[in-house]
Amino acid sequence: MRNGGEIGIIGLAVMGQNLALNFARHGFRVCVYNRTPERTEGFLRDRVRDEPIIPAYTLEEFVRCLERPRRILLMVQAGSAVDQVIEALLPLLEPGDLVMDGGNSHYADTERRMQNLAAHGIRFLGVGISGGEKGALLGPSIMPGGSAEAYAMVEHMFIRIAAQSEEGPCCAYMGRGGAGHYVKMVHNAIEYAFMQGIAEAYDFMKTALGMPVEAIAETFERWNEGALNAFLTELAARVLRYRDPESGDPLVERIMDRAEQKGTGRWAAQSALELGVPAPTLTVAVIARTLSYFKTDRERIGAGFPWPDQRLGPFSEGVLADLEAALNLMLLAAFSQGLWLLHEASRVYSYGTDRAEVLRVWRAGCIIRARWLGFLREIVREDPEDPHLLFSARFRAELQQRLPAAGRVLRWAFEAGVPMPALSTAVDYVLSMRRSRLPANLIQAQRDAFGAHTYERIDRPGVFHTEWLD
Ligand code: ATR
């Protein structure tokens, strides 16, 4: 149909609305549909001016409004809603049409939907989209996965609406099957770790150093000028600076210390465990959120568990430099774990993911955008088949130069009673990965002693069992 919609969006919550406006402001004709018509009406009334946005109030009308082959982007709540919408759409679609899921769906669900739709000749892409509300409107980071032919149907559109970085548009094909959602999941896991690290640094400055919130904000601002330059560093400073209009106090100090989560971080940790990839910093960031939730339990336990909670004595600027180095090390460890996980997932699930492209797409628009990404991409490009950033001498040097500072911070944190799970797992990760010999030999001996699980030796080949207790 000429002059029909070039893309259709189902689901007009904030992300759906903003993506519709973004496509339309780049000149694409957009058809929109939402289950509850009032939301569509409100969108048209409050936000649409002269953008080429065409509303539909039934799915039939919506499907008719689109050019063929159709391109349909679902922006509905992740989970069963996606299946329900697909089921309702299916009888209305024709072979060659493309359905995309732009929500935070689990990669296994994406594979299942892809296969089900393929049986009807319908193409499907799982599209990770990061950048929050603002990113959706002004330029998100877009991570599409599925068949390359399906991606070719929308590449020209996604590239236009994506964030632009000095390395090109922040959209690239992430690989086959559920690769797009897998990459987005790993992005979110790194986001969890980065936010946890930032929160630990804030706690350290507040509790161990006794710094006022303004000084902490200023410190993040300064860090944002250097190696830690990143959206989340800047955001931490801005959030810390915000004052509660009622009390005039920093609002952050009045917020309940119970962190929520929607699942992507947990899925990444589960996937890492399933694939046998050690990702302790990504995992502990999920655990720290879960632990935070037990506020009343913590209060009860803390009341009966005195600890010095000692504020460190007068401190020099050197302490803050150490903390900055420690946070950088934590972030590098998180990226290292995330990229190893992506490497292994791509191998096991045959995604064919190009991690240099992943890092390029994360360069702008997304929540984990950071100065480090350019460097990390260079490292990956040096040897794309290496699972580890740690195989690179340049990467190791960045860790090594920060390790003593990170160790000092952990010692001070212990004295002051400040838990730093993300930082301590990052340090453990680096220390473990550089050890050619770990104490796993004793574990193997004990396993053999109690369960006859056998062991290997370092001085000769073979599988051995010993009667240890005779
Ligand atoms: P947010 O958290 O920003 O509100 P969300 O919960 O991820 O967004 O997605 C909400 C969107 O999914 C809404 O457009 C919602 O439609 P309604 O406005 O009718 O509630 C849509 N949605 C949720 N479940 C749905 C379903 N079973 N069928 C169709 N759309 C659904």
Coordinates of C-alpha atoms and ligand atoms in Angstrom, one line a residue:
M1 CA 0.0 0.0 0.0
R2 CA 1.5 3.3 -1.0
N3 CA 1.6 5.9 1.7
G4 CA 0.9 3.2 4.3
G5 CA 2.8 2.9 7.5
E6 CA 6.5 2.0 7.1
I7 CA 6.5 0.7 10.6
G8 CA 3.9 -0.2 13.1
I9 CA 4.3 0.0 16.9
I10 CA 2.1 -1.9 19.3
G11 CA 2.2 -0.7 22.9
L12 CA 2.1 2.9 23.7
A13 CA 3.7 3.1 27.2
V14 CA 6.5 5.6 27.4
M15 CA 9.1 3.6 25.4
G16 CA 6.6 2.9 22.6
Q17 CA 5.4 6.5 22.4
N18 CA 9.0 7.8 22.3
L19 CA 10.1 5.4 19.7
A20 CA 7.0 6.2 17.6
L21 CA 7.9 9.9 17.8
N22 CA 11.6 9.2 17.0
F23 CA 10.7 7.2 13.9
A24 CA 8.2 9.8 12.8
R25 CA 10.6 12.7 13.3
H26 CA 13.0 10.9 11.0
G27 CA 10.4 11.0 8.3
F28 CA 9.1 7.4 8.6
R29 CA 5.3 6.9 8.6
V30 CA 4.3 5.1 11.8
C31 CA 1.1 3.3 12.6
V32 CA 0.4 2.9 16.3
Y33 CA -1.9 0.6 18.3
N34 CA -2.5 0.1 22.0
R35 CA -4.8 -2.4 23.7
T36 CA -6.4 0.4 25.7
P37 CA -7.7 3.0 23.2
E38 CA -7.5 5.8 25.8
R39 CA -3.7 5.6 25.8
T40 CA -3.6 6.0 22.0
E41 CA -6.0 9.0 22.3
G42 CA -3.9 10.5 25.1
F43 CA -0.7 10.1 23.0
L44 CA -2.2 11.8 20.0
R45 CA -3.7 14.6 22.0
D46 CA -0.7 15.3 24.3
R47 CA 2.4 14.5 22.2
V48 CA 1.8 14.2 18.5
R49 CA 1.9 17.4 16.5
D50 CA 2.5 17.2 12.8
E51 CA 4.5 13.9 12.9
P52 CA 3.3 11.2 10.4
I53 CA 1.7 9.0 13.0
I54 CA -1.4 7.1 12.1
P55 CA -3.5 5.7 14.9
A56 CA -5.4 2.4 14.7
Y57 CA -8.0 1.2 17.2
T58 CA -8.3 -2.4 16.2
L59 CA -5.5 -4.9 15.3
E60 CA -7.2 -5.4 11.9
E61 CA -7.1 -1.7 11.2
F62 CA -3.5 -1.6 12.4
V63 CA -2.4 -4.4 10.1
R64 CA -4.3 -2.8 7.1
C65 CA -2.6 0.5 7.7
L66 CA 0.9 -1.0 7.1
E67 CA 2.9 -1.3 3.9
R68 CA 3.7 -4.9 2.9
P69 CA 5.8 -6.7 3.8
R70 CA 4.8 -5.3 7.2
R71 CA 7.3 -4.2 9.9
I72 CA 5.7 -4.4 13.4
L73 CA 7.5 -3.5 16.6
L74 CA 6.0 -4.8 19.8
M75 CA 6.7 -2.5 22.8
V76 CA 4.4 -4.3 25.3
Q77 CA 5.2 -5.6 28.7
A78 CA 7.8 -8.5 28.6
G79 CA 6.4 -11.9 29.3
S80 CA 3.0 -13.4 28.5
A81 CA 1.8 -10.1 26.9
V82 CA 4.2 -10.6 24.0
D83 CA 2.8 -14.1 23.4
Q84 CA -0.8 -12.8 23.6
V85 CA -0.2 -10.0 21.1
I86 CA 1.6 -12.4 18.7
E87 CA -1.2 -14.8 18.9
A88 CA -3.8 -12.1 18.1
L89 CA -1.7 -10.8 15.3
L90 CA -0.8 -14.1 13.6
P91 CA -4.1 -14.7 11.7
L92 CA -3.8 -11.2 10.3
L93 CA -0.3 -11.4 9.0
E94 CA 1.1 -12.7 5.7
P95 CA 4.3 -14.7 4.9
G96 CA 7.2 -12.3 4.7
D97 CA 5.9 -9.9 7.3
L98 CA 8.3 -9.0 10.2
V99 CA 7.5 -8.9 13.9
M100 CA 10.0 -7.4 16.3
D101 CA 10.0 -7.5 20.1
G102 CA 11.6 -4.4 21.5
G103 CA 11.0 -5.3 25.2
N104 CA 13.3 -7.0 27.7
S105 CA 12.3 -10.5 26.8
H106 CA 14.3 -13.6 27.8
Y107 CA 16.5 -14.8 25.0
A108 CA 15.0 -18.3 25.2
D109 CA 11.5 -16.9 24.8
T110 CA 12.7 -15.0 21.7
E111 CA 14.1 -18.2 20.1
R112 CA 10.8 -20.0 20.8
R113 CA 8.8 -17.2 19.3
M114 CA 11.1 -17.0 16.3
Q115 CA 10.7 -20.7 15.6
N116 CA 6.9 -20.6 16.0
L117 CA 6.5 -17.7 13.7
A118 CA 9.0 -19.1 11.1
A119 CA 6.6 -22.1 10.7
H120 CA 4.1 -19.5 9.4
G121 CA 6.6 -17.7 7.2
I122 CA 6.7 -14.7 9.5
R123 CA 10.0 -13.2 10.4
F124 CA 10.9 -12.3 13.9
L125 CA 13.7 -10.2 15.5
G126 CA 14.5 -9.8 19.2
V127 CA 15.5 -6.2 19.6
G128 CA 17.4 -5.0 22.7
I129 CA 16.8 -1.3 23.1
S130 CA 18.6 0.7 25.7
G131 CA 18.6 4.4 26.7
G132 CA 15.5 4.7 28.8
E133 CA 12.8 7.2 27.9
K134 CA 15.1 9.9 26.7
G135 CA 17.1 7.5 24.6
A136 CA 14.0 6.1 22.9
L137 CA 13.0 9.7 21.9
L138 CA 16.4 11.1 21.0
G139 CA 18.5 8.1 20.0
P140 CA 18.7 4.8 21.7
S141 CA 21.3 2.0 21.4
I142 CA 19.7 -0.8 19.4
M143 CA 20.6 -4.5 19.6
P144 CA 18.7 -6.5 17.0
G145 CA 19.1 -10.3 16.7
G146 CA 17.5 -12.9 14.5
S147 CA 18.0 -13.7 10.8
A148 CA 20.1 -11.3 8.8
E149 CA 17.4 -11.1 6.1
A150 CA 14.9 -9.9 8.7
Y151 CA 17.4 -7.3 9.9
A152 CA 17.9 -6.1 6.4
M153 CA 14.2 -5.1 6.3
V154 CA 14.7 -2.6 9.1
E155 CA 18.4 -1.7 9.2
H156 CA 17.9 1.6 7.3
M157 CA 15.2 2.7 9.8
F158 CA 17.0 1.7 13.0
I159 CA 20.2 3.3 11.9
R160 CA 18.4 6.6 11.4
I161 CA 16.7 6.6 14.8
A162 CA 19.7 5.2 16.8
A163 CA 22.1 7.3 18.8
Q164 CA 25.1 8.4 16.7
S165 CA 28.7 8.1 18.1
E166 CA 32.0 9.0 16.5
E167 CA 32.2 5.3 15.5
G168 CA 28.8 5.4 13.7
P169 CA 25.2 4.7 14.5
C170 CA 24.6 2.7 17.7
C171 CA 22.8 -0.1 16.0
A172 CA 24.2 -3.2 14.5
Y173 CA 23.2 -6.8 13.8
M174 CA 24.0 -8.8 17.0
G175 CA 23.6 -12.3 15.6
R176 CA 21.2 -15.1 15.0
G177 CA 18.4 -16.3 17.2
G178 CA 18.0 -14.6 20.6
A179 CA 21.3 -12.8 20.2
G180 CA 19.8 -9.3 20.4
H181 CA 18.0 -10.0 23.7
Y182 CA 21.1 -11.8 25.0
V183 CA 23.3 -8.9 24.3
K184 CA 20.8 -6.5 26.0
M185 CA 20.7 -8.8 29.0
V186 CA 24.5 -8.7 29.3
H187 CA 24.3 -4.9 28.9
N188 CA 21.9 -4.8 31.8
A189 CA 24.1 -7.1 33.9
I190 CA 27.0 -4.7 33.4
E191 CA 24.6 -1.8 34.3
Y192 CA 23.7 -3.6 37.6
A193 CA 27.4 -4.0 38.4
F194 CA 28.4 -0.4 37.5
M195 CA 25.5 0.9 39.6
Q196 CA 26.4 -1.3 42.5
G197 CA 30.0 -0.1 42.3
I198 CA 28.9 3.5 42.2
A199 CA 26.7 2.9 45.2
E200 CA 29.6 1.3 47.1
A201 CA 31.8 4.3 46.4
Y202 CA 29.1 6.6 47.6
D203 CA 28.7 4.5 50.8
F204 CA 32.5 4.5 51.3
M205 CA 32.6 8.3 51.0
K206 CA 29.6 8.8 53.2
T207 CA 30.3 6.2 55.9
A208 CA 34.1 5.7 56.0
L209 CA 35.1 9.3 55.0
G210 CA 32.1 11.1 56.5
M211 CA 31.8 13.3 53.4
P212 CA 28.6 15.4 52.9
V213 CA 26.4 14.5 49.9
E214 CA 27.5 17.7 48.0
A215 CA 31.2 16.7 48.3
I216 CA 30.3 13.2 47.1
A217 CA 28.5 14.7 44.1
E218 CA 31.4 16.9 43.3
T219 CA 33.7 13.8 43.5
F220 CA 31.6 12.0 40.9
E221 CA 31.6 15.1 38.7
R222 CA 35.4 15.2 38.9
W223 CA 35.6 11.5 38.1
N224 CA 33.4 12.0 35.1
E225 CA 36.1 14.2 33.6
G226 CA 38.6 11.4 33.7
A227 CA 38.7 7.6 32.9
L228 CA 35.3 7.1 34.6
N229 CA 33.6 9.4 32.2
A230 CA 30.2 7.6 31.7
F231 CA 26.5 8.3 31.7
L232 CA 26.1 6.6 35.1
T233 CA 28.9 8.5 36.7
E234 CA 27.3 11.8 35.6
L235 CA 23.9 10.6 36.6
A236 CA 25.1 9.7 40.1
A237 CA 26.4 13.3 40.5
R238 CA 23.1 14.8 39.3
V239 CA 20.9 12.6 41.4
L240 CA 23.1 13.3 44.5
R241 CA 22.7 17.1 43.8
Y242 CA 19.0 17.0 43.6
R243 CA 17.2 18.4 46.6
D244 CA 13.9 17.4 48.0
P245 CA 11.6 20.4 47.3
E246 CA 9.8 19.9 50.6
S247 CA 12.7 19.5 53.1
G248 CA 15.5 21.0 51.1
D249 CA 17.7 18.0 51.9
P250 CA 19.3 15.8 49.2
L251 CA 16.4 13.6 48.1
V252 CA 18.6 10.6 47.8
E253 CA 19.0 10.5 51.6
R254 CA 15.3 10.1 52.0
I255 CA 14.9 7.2 49.6
M256 CA 14.2 3.7 51.0
D257 CA 17.3 1.6 50.6
R258 CA 15.6 -1.4 48.9
A259 CA 16.6 -1.9 45.3
E260 CA 14.2 -3.4 42.8
Q261 CA 14.9 -5.4 39.8
K262 CA 13.0 -6.6 36.7
G263 CA 14.9 -9.8 35.9
T264 CA 17.5 -9.1 33.3
G265 CA 20.4 -9.1 35.7
R266 CA 19.2 -12.3 37.3
W267 CA 18.9 -14.0 33.9
A268 CA 22.4 -13.0 33.1
A269 CA 23.7 -14.5 36.3
Q270 CA 21.6 -17.7 35.7
S271 CA 22.9 -17.9 32.2
A272 CA 26.5 -17.5 33.3
L273 CA 26.1 -20.3 35.8
E274 CA 24.5 -22.5 33.2
L275 CA 27.2 -21.9 30.6
G276 CA 29.9 -22.3 33.2
V277 CA 31.3 -18.8 32.8
P278 CA 32.5 -17.2 36.1
A279 CA 30.8 -13.8 36.3
P280 CA 31.1 -13.0 40.0
T281 CA 30.8 -9.2 39.8
L282 CA 27.8 -9.4 37.6
T283 CA 26.2 -12.0 39.9
V284 CA 26.9 -10.2 43.1
A285 CA 25.3 -7.0 41.8
V286 CA 22.1 -9.0 41.6
I287 CA 22.6 -10.5 45.0
A288 CA 23.3 -7.1 46.5
R289 CA 19.9 -5.8 45.3
T290 CA 18.2 -8.8 46.7
L291 CA 20.0 -8.5 50.0
S292 CA 19.0 -4.8 50.2
Y293 CA 15.4 -5.8 50.1
F294 CA 15.6 -7.4 53.5
K295 CA 15.5 -4.0 55.3
T296 CA 13.7 -5.1 58.5
D297 CA 15.9 -8.2 58.8
R298 CA 19.0 -6.1 58.4
E299 CA 17.8 -3.7 61.1
R300 CA 17.1 -6.5 63.5
I301 CA 20.5 -8.2 62.9
G302 CA 22.4 -4.9 63.0
A303 CA 20.9 -4.0 66.3
G304 CA 22.4 -7.1 67.8
F305 CA 25.7 -7.0 66.0
P306 CA 27.9 -4.2 67.0
W307 CA 30.9 -3.3 64.8
P308 CA 33.3 -0.5 65.1
D309 CA 31.7 1.4 62.2
Q310 CA 34.8 3.4 62.5
R311 CA 35.0 6.5 60.4
L312 CA 38.6 6.7 59.1
G313 CA 40.7 9.5 60.5
P314 CA 41.4 12.7 58.5
F315 CA 42.0 11.6 54.9
S316 CA 44.0 13.0 52.1
E317 CA 43.0 13.3 48.5
G318 CA 44.9 10.1 47.9
V319 CA 42.1 8.1 49.4
L320 CA 39.7 9.5 46.8
A321 CA 42.2 8.7 44.1
D322 CA 42.4 5.2 45.4
L323 CA 38.6 4.9 45.4
E324 CA 38.4 6.2 41.8
A325 CA 41.0 3.6 40.7
A326 CA 39.1 0.9 42.6
L327 CA 35.8 1.8 40.8
N328 CA 37.6 1.7 37.4
L329 CA 39.0 -1.7 38.2
M330 CA 35.5 -2.9 39.2
L331 CA 34.1 -1.6 35.9
L332 CA 36.8 -3.3 33.9
A333 CA 36.3 -6.6 35.7
A334 CA 32.5 -6.3 35.0
F335 CA 33.1 -5.7 31.3
S336 CA 35.6 -8.5 31.2
Q337 CA 33.1 -10.9 32.7
G338 CA 30.3 -9.7 30.4
L339 CA 32.4 -10.1 27.3
W340 CA 33.5 -13.6 28.2
L341 CA 29.9 -14.5 28.8
L342 CA 28.9 -13.1 25.4
H343 CA 31.8 -15.0 23.8
E344 CA 30.6 -18.3 25.3
A345 CA 26.9 -17.7 24.6
S346 CA 27.7 -16.9 21.0
R347 CA 29.7 -20.2 20.7
V348 CA 27.1 -22.4 22.4
Y349 CA 24.0 -20.8 20.8
S350 CA 25.7 -20.2 17.4
Y351 CA 24.8 -16.5 17.5
G352 CA 27.8 -15.3 15.5
T353 CA 28.0 -12.2 17.7
D354 CA 30.7 -9.7 16.8
R355 CA 31.7 -8.3 20.2
A356 CA 33.5 -5.4 18.6
E357 CA 30.2 -4.4 17.1
V358 CA 28.5 -4.9 20.5
L359 CA 31.0 -2.4 22.1
R360 CA 30.5 0.0 19.3
V361 CA 26.7 -0.1 19.8
W362 CA 27.2 0.5 23.5
R363 CA 29.3 3.6 22.8
A364 CA 26.4 6.0 22.9
G365 CA 22.7 6.0 23.6
C366 CA 22.7 3.2 26.2
I367 CA 22.9 3.3 29.9
I368 CA 26.4 1.8 30.2
R369 CA 27.9 4.2 27.7
A370 CA 31.4 5.1 29.0
R371 CA 34.8 6.4 27.8
W372 CA 36.3 2.9 28.4
L373 CA 34.2 1.4 25.5
G374 CA 36.6 2.8 22.8
F375 CA 39.6 1.1 24.5
L376 CA 37.7 -2.1 25.1
R377 CA 36.7 -2.3 21.4
E378 CA 40.3 -1.8 20.4
I379 CA 41.3 -4.7 22.6
V380 CA 38.6 -7.0 21.2
R381 CA 39.5 -6.0 17.6
E382 CA 43.1 -7.0 18.3
D383 CA 42.0 -10.6 18.5
P384 CA 38.3 -11.1 18.1
E385 CA 38.5 -14.8 18.9
D386 CA 40.0 -14.3 22.3
P387 CA 37.4 -15.0 25.0
H388 CA 39.3 -12.8 27.5
L389 CA 40.1 -9.2 27.6
L390 CA 42.6 -10.4 30.2
F391 CA 44.7 -12.0 27.4
S392 CA 45.6 -8.5 26.3
A393 CA 48.7 -7.0 27.9
R394 CA 47.2 -3.5 27.6
F395 CA 44.1 -4.6 29.5
R396 CA 46.1 -6.4 32.2
A397 CA 48.2 -3.2 32.7
E398 CA 45.1 -1.2 33.3
L399 CA 44.1 -3.6 36.1
Q400 CA 47.5 -4.1 37.5
Q401 CA 48.1 -0.4 38.0
R402 CA 44.8 -0.1 40.0
L403 CA 45.0 -3.3 42.0
P404 CA 47.0 -1.9 45.0
A405 CA 44.6 1.0 45.3
A406 CA 41.6 -1.3 45.2
G407 CA 43.2 -3.5 47.9
R408 CA 43.7 -0.4 50.2
V409 CA 40.1 0.6 49.7
L410 CA 38.9 -2.8 50.7
R411 CA 41.0 -2.8 53.8
W412 CA 39.6 0.6 54.9
A413 CA 36.1 -0.4 54.0
F414 CA 36.4 -3.5 56.2
E415 CA 37.5 -1.3 59.1
A416 CA 34.7 1.1 58.6
G417 CA 32.1 -1.7 58.2
V418 CA 31.3 -0.7 54.6
P419 CA 30.4 -3.7 52.5
M420 CA 31.8 -3.5 48.9
P421 CA 30.7 -6.7 47.2
A422 CA 31.2 -5.6 43.6
L423 CA 34.7 -4.3 44.3
S424 CA 35.7 -7.3 46.4
T425 CA 34.5 -9.8 43.8
A426 CA 36.3 -7.8 41.1
V427 CA 39.6 -7.9 43.0
D428 CA 39.1 -11.6 43.7
Y429 CA 38.3 -12.2 40.0
V430 CA 41.5 -10.5 38.9
L431 CA 43.6 -12.3 41.6
S432 CA 42.1 -15.6 40.7
M433 CA 42.4 -15.3 36.9
R434 CA 46.1 -14.4 37.2
R435 CA 46.9 -17.5 39.4
S436 CA 48.2 -20.4 37.5
R437 CA 47.7 -22.6 40.5
L438 CA 44.6 -22.3 42.6
P439 CA 43.7 -24.4 45.7
A440 CA 41.3 -26.5 43.7
N441 CA 43.7 -29.4 44.2
L442 CA 42.5 -29.7 47.8
I443 CA 38.9 -29.6 46.7
Q444 CA 39.6 -32.4 44.3
A445 CA 41.4 -34.4 47.0
Q446 CA 38.4 -34.1 49.3
R447 CA 35.9 -34.9 46.6
D448 CA 37.9 -38.1 45.9
A449 CA 38.2 -38.9 49.6
F450 CA 34.5 -38.7 50.4
G451 CA 32.9 -39.6 47.1
A452 CA 35.5 -41.4 45.0
H453 CA 35.1 -38.6 42.4
T454 CA 38.7 -39.2 41.1
Y455 CA 41.3 -36.5 40.2
E456 CA 44.0 -35.7 37.7
R457 CA 47.6 -35.1 38.5
I458 CA 50.0 -32.4 37.4
D459 CA 53.0 -34.7 37.1
R460 CA 51.5 -37.5 34.9
P461 CA 48.4 -38.0 32.7
G462 CA 45.5 -40.2 33.7
V463 CA 42.5 -40.3 36.1
F464 CA 43.3 -41.4 39.7
H465 CA 41.5 -42.5 42.8
T466 CA 43.0 -43.0 46.2
E467 CA 41.7 -44.8 49.3
W468 CA 42.5 -41.7 51.4
L469 CA 41.0 -42.9 54.7
D470 CA 42.5 -46.4 55.1
Ligands
ATR1 P1 5.7 0.6 31.4 O1 6.3 -0.2 32.5 O2 6.5 1.7 30.9 O3 4.2 1.0 31.7 P2 5.3 -2.0 30.2 O4 4.5 -2.4 31.4 O5 6.5 -2.6 29.8 O6 5.6 -0.4 30.2 O7 4.3 -2.0 28.9 C1 3.0 -1.6 29.0 C2 2.4 -1.7 27.6 O8 2.1 -3.1 27.4 C3 1.1 -1.0 27.5 O9 1.0 -0.4 26.2 C4 0.1 -2.1 27.7 O10 -1.2 -1.8 27.1 P3 -2.3 -1.1 28.0 O11 -2.1 0.3 27.8 O12 -3.6 -1.6 27.3 O13 -2.2 -1.6 29.4 C5 0.8 -3.2 27.0 N1 0.3 -4.5 27.4 C6 0.5 -5.2 28.5 N2 -0.2 -6.4 28.5 C7 -0.7 -6.5 27.3 C8 -1.5 -7.5 26.6 N3 -1.8 -8.7 27.2 N4 -2.0 -7.2 25.4 C9 -1.7 -6.1 24.8 N5 -0.9 -5.1 25.3 C10 -0.5 -5.3 26.5

